[in-house]
Amino acid sequence: MTDTPACNFQSSYMTWDLPPRPDPRPHARHNIPLGNKARIQLDALLDVVDEASGETERFVLIAACRTEWVYAESGMFQLPSREYRNIYSLTEERSMGRGITYGGEAARGRPVTDSFRSLEIDVARFTASRALDEPAAINEATENNIPLVGRTEIRRPDRTYLLEYPIRTMNFRPENSSFQVDTGPLLAPDLESSEAKTIDRLEMAHIAYNRLDRVELILRRPTPITDDAGGELARVLHYSEVREHSATTRILTAES
């Protein structure tokens, strides 16, 4: 597992440049005669290493925002509102933002050149970081309010997945050096997926663990809502499918 300093997620961004183009919806109220640029903070990184070639491809999950009419004079939020959230690599994008109710099959990845004049991914790193290998050290850093970043490696014969994410929630008990991470959203591989492209095998998930050699991931899935008789009323997108993996995790301090 790499010794690269931890990602400073607060200073890491994806930036795209959208050319001017008409919105085909007759009620659209965008005001972008010059196009638009957007800078959006990163929520998580995922590096995928091809074990045969040794090549690595990076994917990022951007922070969520709401669908909007850009530069409208008023009424900027679109109704019905949807979440705008995507996965990006330097060459592909895939929409993960949808309505609350499940609207059918998930979007597939497509070239970023279909949408943007340019796209940049800027990952900032802390000057230095330390790996906290013992529960007591994890408790001490947590109690001292030091920012923590998780780096989890899931290995398979053909690929290695390296997840990196800010640890937003840490349970801890200094008296017996207990700890438990519960954080997200982040990017995780669906190891049961048969999709051909890597970007289409990725899902949004939350992660939990209280030791450094295994993790639980809860994946966002279409989830039925039923009535008292068990009849399906609707489907929503909800974190509802748990996967357990052997993994190697390092909890890193974030130091200036």
Short mmCIF file of C-alpha atoms in Angstrom, two decimals:
data_model
loop_
_atom_site.label_atom_id
_atom_site.label_comp_id
_atom_site.label_asym_id
_atom_site.label_seq_id
_atom_site.Cartn_x
_atom_site.Cartn_y
_atom_site.Cartn_z
CA MET A 1 0.00 0.00 0.00
CA THR A 2 1.41 3.37 -1.03
CA ASP A 3 3.02 5.75 1.47
CA THR A 4 1.77 8.83 -0.38
CA PRO A 5 0.53 11.45 2.12
CA ALA A 6 -3.20 11.50 2.78
CA CYS A 7 -5.55 13.37 0.47
CA ASN A 8 -6.65 16.79 1.68
CA PHE A 9 -10.26 16.43 0.57
CA GLN A 10 -11.18 19.96 1.63
CA SER A 11 -8.75 21.29 -1.02
CA SER A 12 -9.34 18.65 -3.74
CA TYR A 13 -11.63 19.37 -6.67
CA MET A 14 -12.99 18.34 -10.04
CA THR A 15 -13.42 21.23 -12.48
CA TRP A 16 -15.17 21.03 -15.82
CA ASP A 17 -15.75 23.55 -18.61
CA LEU A 18 -19.11 23.18 -20.35
CA PRO A 19 -19.50 24.78 -23.78
CA PRO A 20 -22.60 26.85 -24.60
CA ARG A 21 -25.43 24.66 -25.83
CA PRO A 22 -29.21 24.79 -25.75
CA ASP A 23 -31.16 22.75 -23.22
CA PRO A 24 -33.75 20.76 -25.23
CA ARG A 25 -36.38 21.02 -22.49
CA PRO A 26 -38.95 23.67 -23.45
CA HIS A 27 -39.17 24.94 -19.86
CA ALA A 28 -35.40 25.26 -19.39
CA ARG A 29 -34.19 28.56 -17.90
CA HIS A 30 -30.38 28.28 -18.01
CA ASN A 31 -28.61 31.53 -18.86
CA ILE A 32 -25.24 30.30 -20.14
CA PRO A 33 -24.45 31.98 -23.47
CA LEU A 34 -20.74 31.50 -22.70
CA GLY A 35 -21.16 28.02 -21.29
CA ASN A 36 -20.27 27.38 -17.65
CA LYS A 37 -17.40 26.23 -15.46
CA ALA A 38 -17.99 24.35 -12.21
CA ARG A 39 -15.55 23.42 -9.43
CA ILE A 40 -16.87 20.70 -7.12
CA GLN A 41 -15.16 19.22 -4.06
CA LEU A 42 -14.18 15.56 -4.02
CA ASP A 43 -15.87 13.16 -1.60
CA ALA A 44 -13.71 10.09 -2.33
CA LEU A 45 -10.97 8.59 -4.51
CA LEU A 46 -10.73 5.10 -5.96
CA ASP A 47 -7.60 3.85 -7.74
CA VAL A 48 -8.01 0.64 -9.75
CA VAL A 49 -4.80 -1.27 -10.50
CA ASP A 50 -4.80 -3.80 -13.35
CA GLU A 51 -2.60 -6.60 -12.00
CA ALA A 52 -1.67 -7.88 -15.49
CA SER A 53 -0.49 -4.57 -16.93
CA GLY A 54 0.32 -2.68 -13.75
CA GLU A 55 -1.67 0.31 -15.04
CA THR A 56 -3.70 2.42 -12.60
CA GLU A 57 -6.87 4.36 -13.34
CA ARG A 58 -8.26 6.91 -10.88
CA PHE A 59 -11.95 7.57 -10.33
CA VAL A 60 -13.38 10.28 -8.08
CA LEU A 61 -16.79 10.83 -6.51
CA ILE A 62 -17.82 14.48 -6.35
CA ALA A 63 -19.84 16.09 -3.56
CA ALA A 64 -23.58 16.32 -4.14
CA CYS A 65 -25.55 19.40 -5.11
CA ARG A 66 -29.14 19.95 -6.30
CA THR A 67 -30.23 20.36 -9.90
CA GLU A 68 -30.47 24.04 -10.78
CA TRP A 69 -31.20 26.57 -13.51
CA VAL A 70 -27.75 28.12 -13.86
CA TYR A 71 -27.58 31.94 -13.60
CA ALA A 72 -31.36 32.28 -13.57
CA GLU A 73 -32.57 35.55 -12.05
CA SER A 74 -34.79 33.68 -9.57
CA GLY A 75 -36.23 30.23 -9.00
CA MET A 76 -32.80 28.64 -9.36
CA PHE A 77 -33.69 25.21 -7.93
CA GLN A 78 -35.29 22.83 -10.40
CA LEU A 79 -38.53 21.19 -9.33
CA PRO A 80 -38.89 18.28 -9.00
CA SER A 81 -35.43 18.43 -7.49
CA ARG A 82 -32.78 15.83 -8.20
CA GLU A 83 -29.29 15.20 -6.88
CA TYR A 84 -26.36 16.13 -9.10
CA ARG A 85 -23.49 13.77 -8.32
CA ASN A 86 -21.10 12.04 -10.70
CA ILE A 87 -18.15 9.68 -10.92
CA TYR A 88 -15.28 10.98 -13.05
CA SER A 89 -12.01 9.75 -14.43
CA LEU A 90 -9.93 11.89 -16.76
CA THR A 91 -11.64 10.22 -19.71
CA GLU A 92 -15.10 9.09 -18.52
CA GLU A 93 -18.06 10.32 -16.51
CA ARG A 94 -21.05 8.51 -15.03
CA SER A 95 -24.07 10.10 -13.39
CA MET A 96 -24.93 8.84 -9.90
CA GLY A 97 -27.39 11.61 -9.02
CA ARG A 98 -31.04 10.68 -9.27
CA GLY A 99 -34.40 11.32 -7.65
CA ILE A 100 -35.43 9.73 -4.38
CA THR A 101 -37.54 7.10 -6.13
CA TYR A 102 -35.85 4.56 -8.34
CA GLY A 103 -36.22 5.64 -11.95
CA GLY A 104 -34.98 2.58 -13.77
CA GLU A 105 -31.62 1.25 -14.90
CA ALA A 106 -28.52 3.12 -13.73
CA ALA A 107 -26.65 5.43 -16.08
CA ARG A 108 -23.60 4.09 -17.91
CA GLY A 109 -20.23 5.73 -18.27
CA ARG A 110 -19.54 7.90 -21.30
CA PRO A 111 -16.59 9.95 -22.60
CA VAL A 112 -16.14 13.32 -20.91
CA THR A 113 -15.58 14.80 -24.38
CA ASP A 114 -19.30 14.23 -25.06
CA SER A 115 -20.10 16.96 -22.53
CA PHE A 116 -17.13 19.19 -21.72
CA ARG A 117 -14.46 21.32 -23.33
CA SER A 118 -12.10 20.24 -20.57
CA LEU A 119 -12.11 18.37 -17.27
CA GLU A 120 -9.49 18.49 -14.53
CA ILE A 121 -9.07 16.49 -11.33
CA ASP A 122 -6.88 18.19 -8.72
CA VAL A 123 -6.01 15.99 -5.74
CA ALA A 124 -4.27 17.95 -2.97
CA ARG A 125 -2.13 16.08 -0.47
CA PHE A 126 -1.17 17.00 3.06
CA THR A 127 2.49 17.84 3.55
CA ALA A 128 2.88 14.72 5.67
CA SER A 129 0.75 12.04 7.24
CA ARG A 130 1.29 9.18 9.69
CA ALA A 131 -0.26 5.73 9.64
CA LEU A 132 -1.96 4.89 12.94
CA ASP A 133 -1.31 1.17 13.26
CA GLU A 134 -2.51 0.65 16.83
CA PRO A 135 -5.97 1.25 18.36
CA ALA A 136 -4.45 3.38 21.11
CA ALA A 137 -2.90 5.73 18.53
CA ILE A 138 -6.21 5.90 16.66
CA ASN A 139 -7.99 6.85 19.89
CA GLU A 140 -5.38 9.49 20.75
CA ALA A 141 -5.60 11.17 17.33
CA THR A 142 -9.39 11.07 17.46
CA GLU A 143 -9.49 12.59 20.93
CA ASN A 144 -7.11 15.36 19.82
CA ASN A 145 -9.38 16.27 16.86
CA ILE A 146 -6.73 15.50 14.25
CA PRO A 147 -8.28 15.02 10.78
CA LEU A 148 -8.21 11.36 9.71
CA VAL A 149 -8.26 9.79 6.26
CA GLY A 150 -8.94 6.13 5.52
CA ARG A 151 -7.11 4.15 2.84
CA THR A 152 -8.56 0.68 2.24
CA GLU A 153 -7.08 -1.87 -0.17
CA ILE A 154 -9.25 -4.68 -1.53
CA ARG A 155 -7.28 -7.19 -3.60
CA ARG A 156 -8.58 -9.55 -6.25
CA PRO A 157 -6.51 -11.73 -8.64
CA ASP A 158 -7.10 -9.40 -11.60
CA ARG A 159 -7.44 -6.00 -9.93
CA THR A 160 -6.59 -4.15 -6.74
CA TYR A 161 -8.96 -1.42 -5.52
CA LEU A 162 -7.54 1.34 -3.34
CA LEU A 163 -10.26 3.41 -1.66
CA GLU A 164 -9.37 6.74 -0.05
CA TYR A 165 -11.89 8.82 1.90
CA PRO A 166 -12.20 11.30 4.78
CA ILE A 167 -13.21 9.72 8.08
CA ARG A 168 -16.13 11.87 9.13
CA THR A 169 -17.43 9.64 11.94
CA MET A 170 -15.21 7.76 14.39
CA ASN A 171 -16.56 5.88 17.41
CA PHE A 172 -13.88 5.47 20.10
CA ARG A 173 -13.35 4.47 23.73
CA PRO A 174 -9.89 5.36 25.09
CA GLU A 175 -10.21 3.17 28.21
CA ASN A 176 -10.00 -0.04 26.18
CA SER A 177 -8.72 1.39 22.86
CA SER A 178 -11.90 0.52 20.97
CA PHE A 179 -12.64 2.27 17.68
CA GLN A 180 -15.11 1.93 14.83
CA VAL A 181 -15.18 3.88 11.60
CA ASP A 182 -18.58 4.55 10.00
CA THR A 183 -18.30 6.97 7.10
CA GLY A 184 -19.27 7.79 3.55
CA PRO A 185 -20.36 8.21 0.91
CA LEU A 186 -17.41 6.80 -0.98
CA LEU A 187 -16.71 4.79 -4.12
CA ALA A 188 -16.59 1.01 -3.90
CA PRO A 189 -16.34 -1.80 -6.45
CA ASP A 190 -19.30 -4.10 -6.95
CA LEU A 191 -17.31 -7.31 -7.17
CA GLU A 192 -20.35 -9.23 -8.40
CA SER A 193 -21.00 -6.91 -11.34
CA SER A 194 -20.62 -8.24 -14.88
CA GLU A 195 -20.41 -4.81 -16.51
CA ALA A 196 -17.65 -4.54 -19.10
CA LYS A 197 -16.29 -1.12 -18.12
CA THR A 198 -14.71 -0.43 -14.74
CA ILE A 199 -16.67 2.80 -14.22
CA ASP A 200 -19.93 0.86 -14.55
CA ARG A 201 -18.86 -1.59 -11.83
CA LEU A 202 -18.52 1.16 -9.21
CA GLU A 203 -21.17 2.06 -6.65
CA MET A 204 -21.73 4.60 -3.93
CA ALA A 205 -21.33 3.06 -0.48
CA HIS A 206 -20.63 3.70 3.18
CA ILE A 207 -17.93 1.80 5.03
CA ALA A 208 -17.65 0.46 8.59
CA TYR A 209 -14.85 -1.37 10.37
CA ASN A 210 -13.41 -1.82 13.86
CA ARG A 211 -10.25 -3.67 12.84
CA LEU A 212 -7.78 -3.09 10.03
CA ASP A 213 -8.04 -6.42 8.17
CA ARG A 214 -11.74 -6.47 7.19
CA VAL A 215 -14.44 -4.00 6.21
CA GLU A 216 -18.17 -3.92 5.68
CA LEU A 217 -19.58 -1.91 2.80
CA ILE A 218 -23.25 -1.00 2.46
CA LEU A 219 -24.03 -0.29 -1.19
CA ARG A 220 -26.71 2.04 -2.54
CA ARG A 221 -29.33 -0.13 -4.24
CA PRO A 222 -32.91 0.04 -5.53
CA THR A 223 -34.85 -0.83 -2.37
CA PRO A 224 -38.57 -1.71 -2.27
CA ILE A 225 -41.02 0.03 0.06
CA THR A 226 -43.85 -2.34 0.94
CA ASP A 227 -47.24 -2.07 2.58
CA ASP A 228 -48.36 -4.14 5.57
CA ALA A 229 -49.33 -7.01 3.27
CA GLY A 230 -45.90 -7.06 1.63
CA GLY A 231 -47.01 -5.43 -1.61
CA GLU A 232 -44.46 -3.18 -3.25
CA LEU A 233 -45.53 0.47 -3.24
CA ALA A 234 -42.39 2.00 -4.75
CA ARG A 235 -38.66 1.61 -4.99
CA VAL A 236 -36.17 4.11 -3.61
CA LEU A 237 -32.41 4.43 -3.85
CA HIS A 238 -31.13 3.53 -0.40
CA TYR A 239 -28.06 1.99 1.22
CA SER A 240 -29.38 -1.51 1.74
CA GLU A 241 -26.96 -4.21 0.51
CA VAL A 242 -24.10 -5.18 2.83
CA ARG A 243 -20.88 -6.75 1.57
CA GLU A 244 -18.05 -7.96 3.80
CA HIS A 245 -14.48 -8.03 2.49
CA SER A 246 -11.06 -9.00 3.70
CA ALA A 247 -9.05 -5.82 3.26
CA THR A 248 -6.02 -3.90 4.42
CA THR A 249 -6.83 -0.50 5.88
CA ARG A 250 -4.56 2.28 7.05
CA ILE A 251 -5.91 5.19 9.06
CA LEU A 252 -3.79 8.22 8.26
CA THR A 253 -3.41 11.48 10.11
CA ALA A 254 -3.67 14.65 8.09
CA GLU A 255 -0.79 16.94 9.03
CA SER A 256 0.20 20.32 7.61
#
